[in-house]
Amino acid sequence: MNLVLGAMYIVLPLFWFGAVSWSGVNLGFAVSSAISSGSKGTQQAGTQGGLVILNMVKKGIMKT
């Protein structure tokens, strides 16, 4: 009986918290990679926009 109670109050909660923690960490990694890969297009567009403005400024300086 002590073995059953020990498993019910100690071992099973430890297993449960371990499983929930493991799934939470893996879900966090998945969300993090999805966010970082989703923002790459925006970052590239911002870089290209900055280069366009920089070229316009350089052309304006060369004309004067």
mmCIF file of N, CA, C and O in Angstrom:
data_model
loop_
_atom_site.group_PDB
_atom_site.id
_atom_site.type_symbol
_atom_site.label_atom_id
_atom_site.label_comp_id
_atom_site.label_asym_id
_atom_site.label_seq_id
_atom_site.Cartn_x
_atom_site.Cartn_y
_atom_site.Cartn_z
ATOM 1 N N MET A 1 0.822 -1.196 0.000
ATOM 2 C CA MET A 1 0.000 0.000 0.000
ATOM 3 C C MET A 1 0.870 1.266 0.000
ATOM 4 O O MET A 1 0.530 2.242 -0.658
ATOM 5 N N ASN A 2 1.966 1.245 0.744
ATOM 6 C CA ASN A 2 2.848 2.421 0.756
ATOM 7 C C ASN A 2 3.461 2.679 -0.613
ATOM 8 O O ASN A 2 3.670 3.826 -0.987
ATOM 9 N N LEU A 3 3.728 1.628 -1.344
ATOM 10 C CA LEU A 3 4.282 1.773 -2.681
ATOM 11 C C LEU A 3 3.279 2.467 -3.607
ATOM 12 O O LEU A 3 3.640 3.354 -4.384
ATOM 13 N N VAL A 4 2.031 2.074 -3.511
ATOM 14 C CA VAL A 4 0.988 2.688 -4.337
ATOM 15 C C VAL A 4 0.798 4.146 -3.964
ATOM 16 O O VAL A 4 0.703 5.021 -4.842
ATOM 17 N N LEU A 5 0.756 4.460 -2.683
ATOM 18 C CA LEU A 5 0.588 5.852 -2.251
ATOM 19 C C LEU A 5 1.804 6.692 -2.646
ATOM 20 O O LEU A 5 1.659 7.847 -3.060
ATOM 21 N N GLY A 6 2.990 6.125 -2.506
ATOM 22 C CA GLY A 6 4.188 6.847 -2.912
ATOM 23 C C GLY A 6 4.186 7.143 -4.396
ATOM 24 O O GLY A 6 4.555 8.232 -4.835
ATOM 25 N N ALA A 7 3.774 6.199 -5.189
ATOM 26 C CA ALA A 7 3.696 6.416 -6.631
ATOM 27 C C ALA A 7 2.634 7.448 -6.972
ATOM 28 O O ALA A 7 2.824 8.280 -7.855
ATOM 29 N N MET A 8 1.510 7.405 -6.252
ATOM 30 C CA MET A 8 0.403 8.310 -6.560
ATOM 31 C C MET A 8 0.722 9.750 -6.183
ATOM 32 O O MET A 8 0.348 10.679 -6.889
ATOM 33 N N TYR A 9 1.424 9.966 -5.077
ATOM 34 C CA TYR A 9 1.655 11.317 -4.585
ATOM 35 C C TYR A 9 3.028 11.886 -4.944
ATOM 36 O O TYR A 9 3.240 13.097 -4.836
ATOM 37 N N ILE A 10 3.958 11.049 -5.360
ATOM 38 C CA ILE A 10 5.308 11.546 -5.653
ATOM 39 C C ILE A 10 5.711 11.271 -7.099
ATOM 40 O O ILE A 10 6.067 12.190 -7.841
ATOM 41 N N VAL A 11 5.642 10.036 -7.531
ATOM 42 C CA VAL A 11 6.158 9.655 -8.839
ATOM 43 C C VAL A 11 5.272 10.188 -9.966
ATOM 44 O O VAL A 11 5.776 10.775 -10.934
ATOM 45 N N LEU A 12 3.989 10.004 -9.860
ATOM 46 C CA LEU A 12 3.096 10.456 -10.938
ATOM 47 C C LEU A 12 3.091 11.976 -11.118
ATOM 48 O O LEU A 12 3.137 12.451 -12.258
ATOM 49 N N PRO A 13 3.053 12.771 -10.024
ATOM 50 C CA PRO A 13 3.175 14.228 -10.244
ATOM 51 C C PRO A 13 4.511 14.640 -10.853
ATOM 52 O O PRO A 13 4.557 15.551 -11.677
ATOM 53 N N LEU A 14 5.597 13.977 -10.463
ATOM 54 C CA LEU A 14 6.892 14.287 -11.072
ATOM 55 C C LEU A 14 6.881 13.974 -12.562
ATOM 56 O O LEU A 14 7.392 14.741 -13.376
ATOM 57 N N PHE A 15 6.298 12.838 -12.919
ATOM 58 C CA PHE A 15 6.187 12.484 -14.332
ATOM 59 C C PHE A 15 5.325 13.507 -15.076
ATOM 60 O O PHE A 15 5.660 13.938 -16.176
ATOM 61 N N TRP A 16 4.227 13.924 -14.470
ATOM 62 C CA TRP A 16 3.314 14.887 -15.097
ATOM 63 C C TRP A 16 4.010 16.224 -15.323
ATOM 64 O O TRP A 16 3.958 16.793 -16.411
ATOM 65 N N PHE A 17 4.662 16.753 -14.290
ATOM 66 C CA PHE A 17 5.344 18.039 -14.436
ATOM 67 C C PHE A 17 6.490 17.948 -15.435
ATOM 68 O O PHE A 17 6.746 18.900 -16.171
ATOM 69 N N GLY A 18 7.175 16.833 -15.473
ATOM 70 C CA GLY A 18 8.233 16.650 -16.456
ATOM 71 C C GLY A 18 7.699 16.648 -17.878
ATOM 72 O O GLY A 18 8.272 17.273 -18.768
ATOM 73 N N ALA A 19 6.580 15.951 -18.088
ATOM 74 C CA ALA A 19 5.994 15.890 -19.430
ATOM 75 C C ALA A 19 5.476 17.259 -19.868
ATOM 76 O O ALA A 19 5.673 17.675 -21.018
ATOM 77 N N VAL A 20 4.828 17.976 -18.970
ATOM 78 C CA VAL A 20 4.291 19.306 -19.310
ATOM 79 C C VAL A 20 5.440 20.285 -19.565
ATOM 80 O O VAL A 20 5.368 21.103 -20.493
ATOM 81 N N SER A 21 6.492 20.198 -18.768
ATOM 82 C CA SER A 21 7.644 21.081 -18.982
ATOM 83 C C SER A 21 8.314 20.801 -20.314
ATOM 84 O O SER A 21 8.671 21.731 -21.048
ATOM 85 N N TRP A 22 8.490 19.540 -20.634
ATOM 86 C CA TRP A 22 9.123 19.166 -21.900
ATOM 87 C C TRP A 22 8.311 19.678 -23.088
ATOM 88 O O TRP A 22 8.854 20.256 -24.031
ATOM 89 N N SER A 23 6.996 19.497 -23.030
ATOM 90 C CA SER A 23 6.165 19.967 -24.144
ATOM 91 C C SER A 23 6.155 21.489 -24.218
ATOM 92 O O SER A 23 6.124 22.063 -25.309
ATOM 93 N N GLY A 24 6.206 22.173 -23.084
ATOM 94 C CA GLY A 24 6.248 23.634 -23.087
ATOM 95 C C GLY A 24 7.528 24.174 -23.700
ATOM 96 O O GLY A 24 7.503 25.140 -24.463
ATOM 97 N N VAL A 25 8.639 23.541 -23.384
ATOM 98 C CA VAL A 25 9.922 23.975 -23.957
ATOM 99 C C VAL A 25 9.925 23.751 -25.462
ATOM 100 O O VAL A 25 10.347 24.624 -26.233
ATOM 101 N N ASN A 26 9.457 22.609 -25.908
ATOM 102 C CA ASN A 26 9.422 22.334 -27.349
ATOM 103 C C ASN A 26 8.464 23.266 -28.074
ATOM 104 O O ASN A 26 8.751 23.716 -29.190
ATOM 105 N N LEU A 27 7.335 23.569 -27.468
ATOM 106 C CA LEU A 27 6.400 24.512 -28.074
ATOM 107 C C LEU A 27 7.006 25.906 -28.140
ATOM 108 O O LEU A 27 6.836 26.619 -29.131
ATOM 109 N N GLY A 28 7.744 26.294 -27.107
ATOM 110 C CA GLY A 28 8.423 27.595 -27.115
ATOM 111 C C GLY A 28 9.452 27.694 -28.223
ATOM 112 O O GLY A 28 9.554 28.722 -28.891
ATOM 113 N N PHE A 29 10.220 26.628 -28.436
ATOM 114 C CA PHE A 29 11.190 26.625 -29.535
ATOM 115 C C PHE A 29 10.485 26.729 -30.889
ATOM 116 O O PHE A 29 10.948 27.433 -31.781
ATOM 117 N N ALA A 30 9.366 26.045 -31.046
ATOM 118 C CA ALA A 30 8.631 26.080 -32.311
ATOM 119 C C ALA A 30 8.081 27.476 -32.586
ATOM 120 O O ALA A 30 8.180 27.987 -33.709
ATOM 121 N N VAL A 31 7.517 28.107 -31.571
ATOM 122 C CA VAL A 31 6.976 29.460 -31.744
ATOM 123 C C VAL A 31 8.102 30.446 -32.033
ATOM 124 O O VAL A 31 7.965 31.331 -32.894
ATOM 125 N N SER A 32 9.213 30.298 -31.351
ATOM 126 C CA SER A 32 10.347 31.192 -31.565
ATOM 127 C C SER A 32 10.881 31.094 -32.992
ATOM 128 O O SER A 32 11.160 32.114 -33.635
ATOM 129 N N SER A 33 11.015 29.878 -33.498
ATOM 130 C CA SER A 33 11.514 29.730 -34.866
ATOM 131 C C SER A 33 10.498 30.221 -35.889
ATOM 132 O O SER A 33 10.873 30.775 -36.920
ATOM 133 N N ALA A 34 9.211 30.052 -35.606
ATOM 134 C CA ALA A 34 8.185 30.550 -36.531
ATOM 135 C C ALA A 34 8.190 32.074 -36.581
ATOM 136 O O ALA A 34 8.060 32.673 -37.657
ATOM 137 N N ILE A 35 8.376 32.711 -35.446
ATOM 138 C CA ILE A 35 8.400 34.175 -35.417
ATOM 139 C C ILE A 35 9.646 34.700 -36.123
ATOM 140 O O ILE A 35 9.575 35.665 -36.894
ATOM 141 N N SER A 36 10.792 34.077 -35.871
ATOM 142 C CA SER A 36 12.019 34.575 -36.499
ATOM 143 C C SER A 36 12.007 34.348 -38.010
ATOM 144 O O SER A 36 12.464 35.202 -38.765
ATOM 145 N N SER A 37 11.475 33.222 -38.464
ATOM 146 C CA SER A 37 11.416 33.001 -39.907
ATOM 147 C C SER A 37 10.314 33.840 -40.551
ATOM 148 O O SER A 37 10.418 34.201 -41.716
ATOM 149 N N GLY A 38 9.291 34.175 -39.812
ATOM 150 C CA GLY A 38 8.222 35.006 -40.361
ATOM 151 C C GLY A 38 8.615 36.461 -40.531
ATOM 152 O O GLY A 38 8.051 37.176 -41.349
ATOM 153 N N SER A 39 9.594 36.919 -39.763
ATOM 154 C CA SER A 39 9.995 38.320 -39.852
ATOM 155 C C SER A 39 11.150 38.550 -40.813
ATOM 156 O O SER A 39 11.577 39.686 -40.995
ATOM 157 N N LYS A 40 11.661 37.503 -41.430
ATOM 158 C CA LYS A 40 12.787 37.666 -42.355
ATOM 159 C C LYS A 40 12.393 38.483 -43.582
ATOM 160 O O LYS A 40 13.168 39.306 -44.057
ATOM 161 N N GLY A 41 11.212 38.269 -44.109
ATOM 162 C CA GLY A 41 10.758 39.029 -45.273
ATOM 163 C C GLY A 41 10.635 40.511 -44.970
ATOM 164 O O GLY A 41 11.024 41.362 -45.780
ATOM 165 N N THR A 42 10.112 40.824 -43.800
ATOM 166 C CA THR A 42 9.988 42.221 -43.397
ATOM 167 C C THR A 42 11.356 42.860 -43.225
ATOM 168 O O THR A 42 11.568 44.009 -43.620
ATOM 169 N N GLN A 43 12.273 42.123 -42.660
ATOM 170 C CA GLN A 43 13.621 42.643 -42.474
ATOM 171 C C GLN A 43 14.298 42.896 -43.812
ATOM 172 O O GLN A 43 14.951 43.922 -44.003
ATOM 173 N N GLN A 44 14.125 42.008 -44.765
ATOM 174 C CA GLN A 44 14.726 42.199 -46.084
ATOM 175 C C GLN A 44 14.086 43.377 -46.808
ATOM 176 O O GLN A 44 14.785 44.141 -47.480
ATOM 177 N N ALA A 45 12.784 43.550 -46.669
ATOM 178 C CA ALA A 45 12.123 44.686 -47.301
ATOM 179 C C ALA A 45 12.607 45.996 -46.696
ATOM 180 O O ALA A 45 12.811 46.986 -47.408
ATOM 181 N N GLY A 46 12.799 46.022 -45.382
ATOM 182 C CA GLY A 46 13.323 47.232 -44.740
ATOM 183 C C GLY A 46 14.729 47.558 -45.200
ATOM 184 O O GLY A 46 15.084 48.719 -45.402
ATOM 185 N N THR A 47 15.544 46.538 -45.380
ATOM 186 C CA THR A 47 16.908 46.750 -45.872
ATOM 187 C C THR A 47 16.894 47.308 -47.284
ATOM 188 O O THR A 47 17.625 48.251 -47.603
ATOM 189 N N GLN A 48 16.058 46.749 -48.137
ATOM 190 C CA GLN A 48 15.977 47.237 -49.511
ATOM 191 C C GLN A 48 15.439 48.661 -49.569
ATOM 192 O O GLN A 48 15.906 49.484 -50.357
ATOM 193 N N GLY A 49 14.457 48.983 -48.722
ATOM 194 C CA GLY A 49 13.933 50.344 -48.680
ATOM 195 C C GLY A 49 14.991 51.338 -48.233
ATOM 196 O O GLY A 49 15.094 52.444 -48.767
ATOM 197 N N GLY A 50 15.791 50.947 -47.262
ATOM 198 C CA GLY A 50 16.880 51.819 -46.816
ATOM 199 C C GLY A 50 17.907 52.049 -47.904
ATOM 200 O O GLY A 50 18.428 53.157 -48.058
ATOM 201 N N LEU A 51 18.209 51.012 -48.679
ATOM 202 C CA LEU A 51 19.159 51.164 -49.784
ATOM 203 C C LEU A 51 18.609 52.075 -50.876
ATOM 204 O O LEU A 51 19.356 52.857 -51.471
ATOM 205 N N VAL A 52 17.320 51.983 -51.142
ATOM 206 C CA VAL A 52 16.712 52.859 -52.149
ATOM 207 C C VAL A 52 16.808 54.309 -51.714
ATOM 208 O O VAL A 52 17.189 55.195 -52.504
ATOM 209 N N ILE A 53 16.515 54.585 -50.468
ATOM 210 C CA ILE A 53 16.584 55.966 -49.974
ATOM 211 C C ILE A 53 18.035 56.445 -49.971
ATOM 212 O O ILE A 53 18.321 57.593 -50.323
ATOM 213 N N LEU A 54 18.952 55.577 -49.582
ATOM 214 C CA LEU A 54 20.365 55.940 -49.588
ATOM 215 C C LEU A 54 20.836 56.271 -50.997
ATOM 216 O O LEU A 54 21.551 57.266 -51.203
ATOM 217 N N ASN A 55 20.410 55.511 -51.991
ATOM 218 C CA ASN A 55 20.770 55.797 -53.385
ATOM 219 C C ASN A 55 20.163 57.110 -53.842
ATOM 220 O O ASN A 55 20.806 57.868 -54.577
ATOM 221 N N MET A 56 18.928 57.385 -53.441
ATOM 222 C CA MET A 56 18.291 58.657 -53.817
ATOM 223 C C MET A 56 19.051 59.834 -53.211
ATOM 224 O O MET A 56 19.259 60.857 -53.874
ATOM 225 N N VAL A 57 19.472 59.706 -51.972
ATOM 226 C CA VAL A 57 20.222 60.780 -51.320
ATOM 227 C C VAL A 57 21.570 60.973 -52.003
ATOM 228 O O VAL A 57 22.010 62.097 -52.231
ATOM 229 N N LYS A 58 22.234 59.878 -52.332
ATOM 230 C CA LYS A 58 23.530 59.989 -53.013
ATOM 231 C C LYS A 58 23.382 60.648 -54.371
ATOM 232 O O LYS A 58 24.210 61.475 -54.762
ATOM 233 N N LYS A 59 22.326 60.310 -55.125
ATOM 234 C CA LYS A 59 22.096 60.950 -56.422
ATOM 235 C C LYS A 59 21.790 62.414 -56.258
ATOM 236 O O LYS A 59 22.214 63.243 -57.065
ATOM 237 N N GLY A 60 21.059 62.754 -55.208
ATOM 238 C CA GLY A 60 20.754 64.179 -54.950
ATOM 239 C C GLY A 60 21.984 64.956 -54.598
ATOM 240 O O GLY A 60 22.143 66.110 -54.999
ATOM 241 N N ILE A 61 22.895 64.379 -53.865
ATOM 242 C CA ILE A 61 24.148 65.058 -53.494
ATOM 243 C C ILE A 61 25.039 65.216 -54.730
ATOM 244 O O ILE A 61 25.689 66.239 -54.914
ATOM 245 N N MET A 62 25.072 64.222 -55.601
ATOM 246 C CA MET A 62 25.918 64.286 -56.803
ATOM 247 C C MET A 62 25.420 65.350 -57.773
ATOM 248 O O MET A 62 26.220 65.933 -58.487
ATOM 249 N N LYS A 63 24.107 65.598 -57.812
ATOM 250 C CA LYS A 63 23.560 66.563 -58.768
ATOM 251 C C LYS A 63 23.887 68.001 -58.346
ATOM 252 O O LYS A 63 24.000 68.880 -59.175
ATOM 253 N N THR A 64 24.026 68.241 -57.054
ATOM 254 C CA THR A 64 24.264 69.623 -56.609
ATOM 255 C C THR A 64 25.716 69.967 -56.582
ATOM 256 O O THR A 64 26.639 69.303 -56.714
#
